[in-house]
CSV table of C-alpha atoms in Angstrom, one decimal:
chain,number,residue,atom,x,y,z
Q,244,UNK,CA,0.0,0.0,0.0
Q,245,UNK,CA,1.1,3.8,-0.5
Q,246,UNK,CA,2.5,5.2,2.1
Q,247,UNK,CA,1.5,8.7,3.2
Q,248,UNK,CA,2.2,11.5,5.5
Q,249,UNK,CA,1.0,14.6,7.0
Q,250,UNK,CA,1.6,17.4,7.8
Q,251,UNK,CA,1.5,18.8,10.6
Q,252,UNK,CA,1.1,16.5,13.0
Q,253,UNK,CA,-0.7,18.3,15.4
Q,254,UNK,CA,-1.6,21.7,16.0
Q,255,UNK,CA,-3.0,24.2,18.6
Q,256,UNK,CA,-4.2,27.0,16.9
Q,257,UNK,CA,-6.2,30.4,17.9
Q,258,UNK,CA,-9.7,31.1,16.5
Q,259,UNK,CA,-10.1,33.1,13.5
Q,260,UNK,CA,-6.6,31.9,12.2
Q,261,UNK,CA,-5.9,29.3,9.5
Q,262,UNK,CA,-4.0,26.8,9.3
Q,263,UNK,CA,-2.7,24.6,6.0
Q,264,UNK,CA,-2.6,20.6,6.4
Q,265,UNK,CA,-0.4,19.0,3.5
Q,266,UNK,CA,-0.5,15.6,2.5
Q,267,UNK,CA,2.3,13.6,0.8
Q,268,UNK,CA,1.7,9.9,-1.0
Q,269,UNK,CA,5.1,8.1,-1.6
Q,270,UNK,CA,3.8,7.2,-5.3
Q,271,UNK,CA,0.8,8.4,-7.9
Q,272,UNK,CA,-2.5,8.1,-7.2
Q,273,UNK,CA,-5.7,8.7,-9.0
Q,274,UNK,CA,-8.0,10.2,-6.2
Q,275,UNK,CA,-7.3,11.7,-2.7
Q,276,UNK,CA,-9.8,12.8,-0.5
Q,277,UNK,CA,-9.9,14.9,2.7
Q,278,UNK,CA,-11.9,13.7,6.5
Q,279,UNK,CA,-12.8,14.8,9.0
Q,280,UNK,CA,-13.4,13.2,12.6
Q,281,UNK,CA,-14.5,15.0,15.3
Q,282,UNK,CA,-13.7,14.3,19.2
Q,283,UNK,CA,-14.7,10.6,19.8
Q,284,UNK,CA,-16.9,10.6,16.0
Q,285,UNK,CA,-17.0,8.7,13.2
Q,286,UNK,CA,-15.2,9.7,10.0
Q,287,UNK,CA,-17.2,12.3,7.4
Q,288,UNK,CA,-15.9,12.8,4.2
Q,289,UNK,CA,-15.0,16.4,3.5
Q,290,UNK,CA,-14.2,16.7,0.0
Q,291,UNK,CA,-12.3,14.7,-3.0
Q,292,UNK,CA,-9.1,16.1,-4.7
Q,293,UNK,CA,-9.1,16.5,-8.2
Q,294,UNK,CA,-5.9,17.0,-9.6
Q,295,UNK,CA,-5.8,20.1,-12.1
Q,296,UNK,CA,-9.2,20.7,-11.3
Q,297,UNK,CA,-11.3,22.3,-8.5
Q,298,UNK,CA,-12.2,19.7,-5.5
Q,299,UNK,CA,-15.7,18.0,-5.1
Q,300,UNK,CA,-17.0,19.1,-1.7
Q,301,UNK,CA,-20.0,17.0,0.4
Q,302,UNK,CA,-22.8,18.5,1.7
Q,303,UNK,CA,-22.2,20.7,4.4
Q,304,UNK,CA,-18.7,21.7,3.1
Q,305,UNK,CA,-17.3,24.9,1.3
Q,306,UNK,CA,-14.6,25.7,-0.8
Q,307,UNK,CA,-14.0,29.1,1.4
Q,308,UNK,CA,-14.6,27.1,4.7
Q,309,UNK,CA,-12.1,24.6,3.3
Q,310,UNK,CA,-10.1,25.4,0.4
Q,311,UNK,CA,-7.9,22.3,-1.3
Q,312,UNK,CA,-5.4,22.7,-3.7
Q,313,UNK,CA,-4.0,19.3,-5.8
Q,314,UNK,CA,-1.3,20.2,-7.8
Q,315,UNK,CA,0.1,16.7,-9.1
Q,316,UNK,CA,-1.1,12.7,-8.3
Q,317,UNK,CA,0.8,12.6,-5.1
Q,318,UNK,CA,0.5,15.9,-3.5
Q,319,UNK,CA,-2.6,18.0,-1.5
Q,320,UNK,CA,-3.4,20.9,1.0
Q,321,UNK,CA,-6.4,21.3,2.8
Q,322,UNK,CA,-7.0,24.6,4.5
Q,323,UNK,CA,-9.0,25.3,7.3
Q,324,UNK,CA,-10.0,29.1,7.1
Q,325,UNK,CA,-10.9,31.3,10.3
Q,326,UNK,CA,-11.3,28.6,12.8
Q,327,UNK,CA,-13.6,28.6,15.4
Q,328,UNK,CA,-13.1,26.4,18.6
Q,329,UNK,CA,-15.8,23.5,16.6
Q,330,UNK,CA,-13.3,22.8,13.6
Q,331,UNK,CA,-11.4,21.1,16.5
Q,332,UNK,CA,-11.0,18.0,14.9
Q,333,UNK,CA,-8.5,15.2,13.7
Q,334,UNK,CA,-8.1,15.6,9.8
Q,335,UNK,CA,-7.5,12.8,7.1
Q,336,UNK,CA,-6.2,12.1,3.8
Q,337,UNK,CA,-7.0,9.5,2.5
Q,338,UNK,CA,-5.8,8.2,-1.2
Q,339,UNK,CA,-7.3,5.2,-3.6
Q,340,UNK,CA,-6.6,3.4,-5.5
Q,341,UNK,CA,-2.9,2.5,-6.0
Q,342,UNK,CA,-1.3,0.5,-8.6
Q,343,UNK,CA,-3.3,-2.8,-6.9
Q,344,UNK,CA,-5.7,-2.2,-4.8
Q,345,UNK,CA,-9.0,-0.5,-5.3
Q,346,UNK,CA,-9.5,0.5,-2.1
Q,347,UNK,CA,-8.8,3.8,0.6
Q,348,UNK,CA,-5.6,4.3,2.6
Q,349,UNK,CA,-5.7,6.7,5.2
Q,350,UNK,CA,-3.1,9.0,6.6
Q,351,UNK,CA,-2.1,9.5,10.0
Q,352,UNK,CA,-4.3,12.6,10.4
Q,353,UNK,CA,-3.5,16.2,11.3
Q,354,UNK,CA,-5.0,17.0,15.4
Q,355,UNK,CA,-6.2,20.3,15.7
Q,356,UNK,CA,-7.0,22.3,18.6
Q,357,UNK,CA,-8.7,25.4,17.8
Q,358,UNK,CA,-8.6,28.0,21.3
H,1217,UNK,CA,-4.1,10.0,24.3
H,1218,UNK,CA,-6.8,11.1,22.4
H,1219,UNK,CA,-10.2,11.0,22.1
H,1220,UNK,CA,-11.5,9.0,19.5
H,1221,UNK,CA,-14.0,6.4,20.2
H,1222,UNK,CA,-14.5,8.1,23.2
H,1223,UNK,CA,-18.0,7.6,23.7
H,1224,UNK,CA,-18.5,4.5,21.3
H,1225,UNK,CA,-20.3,1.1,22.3
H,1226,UNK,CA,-17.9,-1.2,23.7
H,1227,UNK,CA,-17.3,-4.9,23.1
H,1228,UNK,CA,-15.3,-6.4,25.9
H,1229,UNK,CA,-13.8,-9.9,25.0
H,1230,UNK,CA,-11.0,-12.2,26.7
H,1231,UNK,CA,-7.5,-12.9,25.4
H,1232,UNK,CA,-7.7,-15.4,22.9
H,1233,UNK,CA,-11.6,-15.3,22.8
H,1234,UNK,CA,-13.4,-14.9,18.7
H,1235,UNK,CA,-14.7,-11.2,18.7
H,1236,UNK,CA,-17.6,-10.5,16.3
H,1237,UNK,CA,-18.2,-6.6,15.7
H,1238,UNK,CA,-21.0,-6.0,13.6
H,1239,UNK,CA,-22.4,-2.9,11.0
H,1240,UNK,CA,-25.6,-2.1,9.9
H,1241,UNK,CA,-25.2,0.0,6.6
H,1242,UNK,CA,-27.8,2.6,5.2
H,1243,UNK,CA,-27.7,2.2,1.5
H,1244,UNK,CA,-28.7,-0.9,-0.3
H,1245,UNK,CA,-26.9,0.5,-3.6
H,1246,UNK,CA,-24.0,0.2,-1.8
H,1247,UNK,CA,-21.6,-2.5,-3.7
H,1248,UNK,CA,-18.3,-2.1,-1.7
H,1249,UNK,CA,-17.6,-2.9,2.3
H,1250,UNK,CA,-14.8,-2.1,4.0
H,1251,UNK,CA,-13.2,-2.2,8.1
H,1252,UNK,CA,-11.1,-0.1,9.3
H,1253,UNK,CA,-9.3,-0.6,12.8
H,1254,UNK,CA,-8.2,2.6,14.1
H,1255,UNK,CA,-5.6,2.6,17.3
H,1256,UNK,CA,-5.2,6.1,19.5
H,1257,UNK,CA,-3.3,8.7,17.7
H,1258,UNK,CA,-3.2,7.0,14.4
H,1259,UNK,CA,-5.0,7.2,11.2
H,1260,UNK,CA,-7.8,4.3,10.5
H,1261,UNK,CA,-6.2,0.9,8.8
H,1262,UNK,CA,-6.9,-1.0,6.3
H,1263,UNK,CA,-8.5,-4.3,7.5
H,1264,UNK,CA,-10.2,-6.3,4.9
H,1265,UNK,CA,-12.6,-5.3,2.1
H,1266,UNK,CA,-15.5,-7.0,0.0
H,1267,UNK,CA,-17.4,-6.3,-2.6
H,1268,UNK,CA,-21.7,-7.1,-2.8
H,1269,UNK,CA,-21.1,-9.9,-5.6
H,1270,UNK,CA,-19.8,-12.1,-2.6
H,1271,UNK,CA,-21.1,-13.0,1.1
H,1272,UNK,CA,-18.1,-14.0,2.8
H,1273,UNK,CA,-14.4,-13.0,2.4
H,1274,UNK,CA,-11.1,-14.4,4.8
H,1275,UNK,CA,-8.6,-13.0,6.1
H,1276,UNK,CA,-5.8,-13.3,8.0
H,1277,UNK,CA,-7.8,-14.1,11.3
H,1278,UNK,CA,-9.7,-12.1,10.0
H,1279,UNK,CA,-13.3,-12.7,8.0
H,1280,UNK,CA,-16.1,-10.3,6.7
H,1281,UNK,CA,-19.9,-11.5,6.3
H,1282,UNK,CA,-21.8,-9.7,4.0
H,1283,UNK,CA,-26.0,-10.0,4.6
H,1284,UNK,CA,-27.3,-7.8,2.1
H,1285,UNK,CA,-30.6,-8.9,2.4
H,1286,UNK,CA,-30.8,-7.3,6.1
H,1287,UNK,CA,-28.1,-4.4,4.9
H,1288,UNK,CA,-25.5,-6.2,7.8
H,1289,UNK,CA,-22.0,-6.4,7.6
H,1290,UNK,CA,-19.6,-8.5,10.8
H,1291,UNK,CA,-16.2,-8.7,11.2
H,1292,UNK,CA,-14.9,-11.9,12.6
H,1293,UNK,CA,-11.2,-12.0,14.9
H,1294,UNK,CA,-10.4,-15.0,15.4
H,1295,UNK,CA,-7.9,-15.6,19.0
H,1296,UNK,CA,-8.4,-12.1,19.7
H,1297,UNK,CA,-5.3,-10.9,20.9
H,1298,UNK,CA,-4.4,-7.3,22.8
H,1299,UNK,CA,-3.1,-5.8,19.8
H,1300,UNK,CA,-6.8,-6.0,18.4
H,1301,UNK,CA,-7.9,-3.0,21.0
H,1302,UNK,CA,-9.4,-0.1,19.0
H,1303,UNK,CA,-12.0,1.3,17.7
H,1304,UNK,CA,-13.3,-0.7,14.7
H,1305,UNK,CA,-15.6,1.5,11.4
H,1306,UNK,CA,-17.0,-0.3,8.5
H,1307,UNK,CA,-17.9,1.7,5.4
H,1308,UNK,CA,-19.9,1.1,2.6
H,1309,UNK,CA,-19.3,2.7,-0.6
H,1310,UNK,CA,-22.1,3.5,-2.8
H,1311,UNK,CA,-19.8,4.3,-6.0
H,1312,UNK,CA,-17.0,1.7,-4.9
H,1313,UNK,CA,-14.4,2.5,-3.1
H,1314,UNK,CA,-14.8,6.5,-3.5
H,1315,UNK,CA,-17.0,8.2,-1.3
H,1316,UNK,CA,-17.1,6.0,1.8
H,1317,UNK,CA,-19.5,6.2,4.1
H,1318,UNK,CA,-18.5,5.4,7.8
H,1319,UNK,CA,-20.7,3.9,10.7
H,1320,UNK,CA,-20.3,4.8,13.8
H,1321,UNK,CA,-17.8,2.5,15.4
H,1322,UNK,CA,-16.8,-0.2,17.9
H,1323,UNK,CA,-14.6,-0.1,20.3
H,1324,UNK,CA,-12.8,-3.5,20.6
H,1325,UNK,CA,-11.2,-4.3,24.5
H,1326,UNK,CA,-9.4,-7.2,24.8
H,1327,UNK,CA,-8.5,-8.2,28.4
H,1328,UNK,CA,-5.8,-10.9,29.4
């Protein structure tokens, strides 16, 4: 399976900031998609990350709430714009399929704790 | 740690016990099933998959049953083990594999 990173980590930021999550997949990948999981939640997909193109956001999510930028097959941003002490939340890229599998990967997710 | 799972139904099993988790899904379009196992501080992993043109799919100790006339999906650990402790999702993916859906989770305690 690809192997894929995040960045950062984990963050603490103040409300009304934003902050930039990147996403790195050790080799190409046809789609990548954005979660979101909220304290002690299930996983709700935010968005999918079309490369060249604008994202495909879910109900419920915005492109100015959440802007994503996919610039080639193994790289993507997600940005979470003037946070508010709710967007506290673990966020998750997630990539399918690679050159076998047809199925979702998940990174280890960005923590965020908005103040 | 952190919180995830935190206030998730709970299924307590012995050491070396077979754990069943089980997953009712919404859609009955959906033709892809997946399980994810998700440990504190880590991203959700891979567990097994199936698709809607089978019922039944092994692993290593590890099987899926699909019932899709009910819409219910299980997971099956066989000789649970400690390392199996964490919060278990199943999806379902209407379109495939894109666009998962997640249930609400399980979280797995295995005690020696």
């Amino acid at each position: 399976s690809a192997v894929i990173s995040q960045k950062p980590s984990r963050d603490i930021c103040q409300r009304g900031t934003s902050l930039t999550i990147q996403c790195q997949v050790d080799s190409q990948v046809t789609m990548m998609f954005w979660y979101r999981q909220q304290p002690g939640q299930s996983l709700t997909l935010i968005a999918t990350a079309n490369q060249g193109s604008e994202a495909t956001y879910e109900s419920g999510f915005v492109i100015d709430k959440f802007p994503i930028s996919r610039p080639n097959l193994t790289f993507s941003t997600l940005t979470v714009s003037n946070m508010s002490p709710e967007d506290s939340s673990i966020y998750l890229c997630s990539v399918g399929p690679g050159l076998a599998e047809e199925t979702q990967y998940f990174g280890p997710g960005t923590r965020l704790l908005v103040l | 740690g952190e919180n995830v799972g935190l206030h998730l139904p709970t299924l307590s099993v012995q050491e070396g016990d077979n754990s069943i988790i089980n997953c009712a899904y919404s859609n009955s379009a959906s033709d892809y099933f997946i399980w994810y196992k998700q440990e504190s501080g880590k991203g959700p992993q891979f567990i097994i998959d199936i698709r809607s043109n089978m019922d039944k799919r092994q692993g290593q100790r590890v099987t899926v049953l699909l019932n899709k006339t009910v819409k219910h999906l299980s997971l099956q650990i066989a000789a649970t083990q400690p390392g199996d402790s964490a919060v278990y999702f199943c999806a379902e993916g209407p379109g495939g594999y894109n666009k998962l859906i997640f249930g609400a989770g399980t979280r797995l305690a295995v005690h020696p």
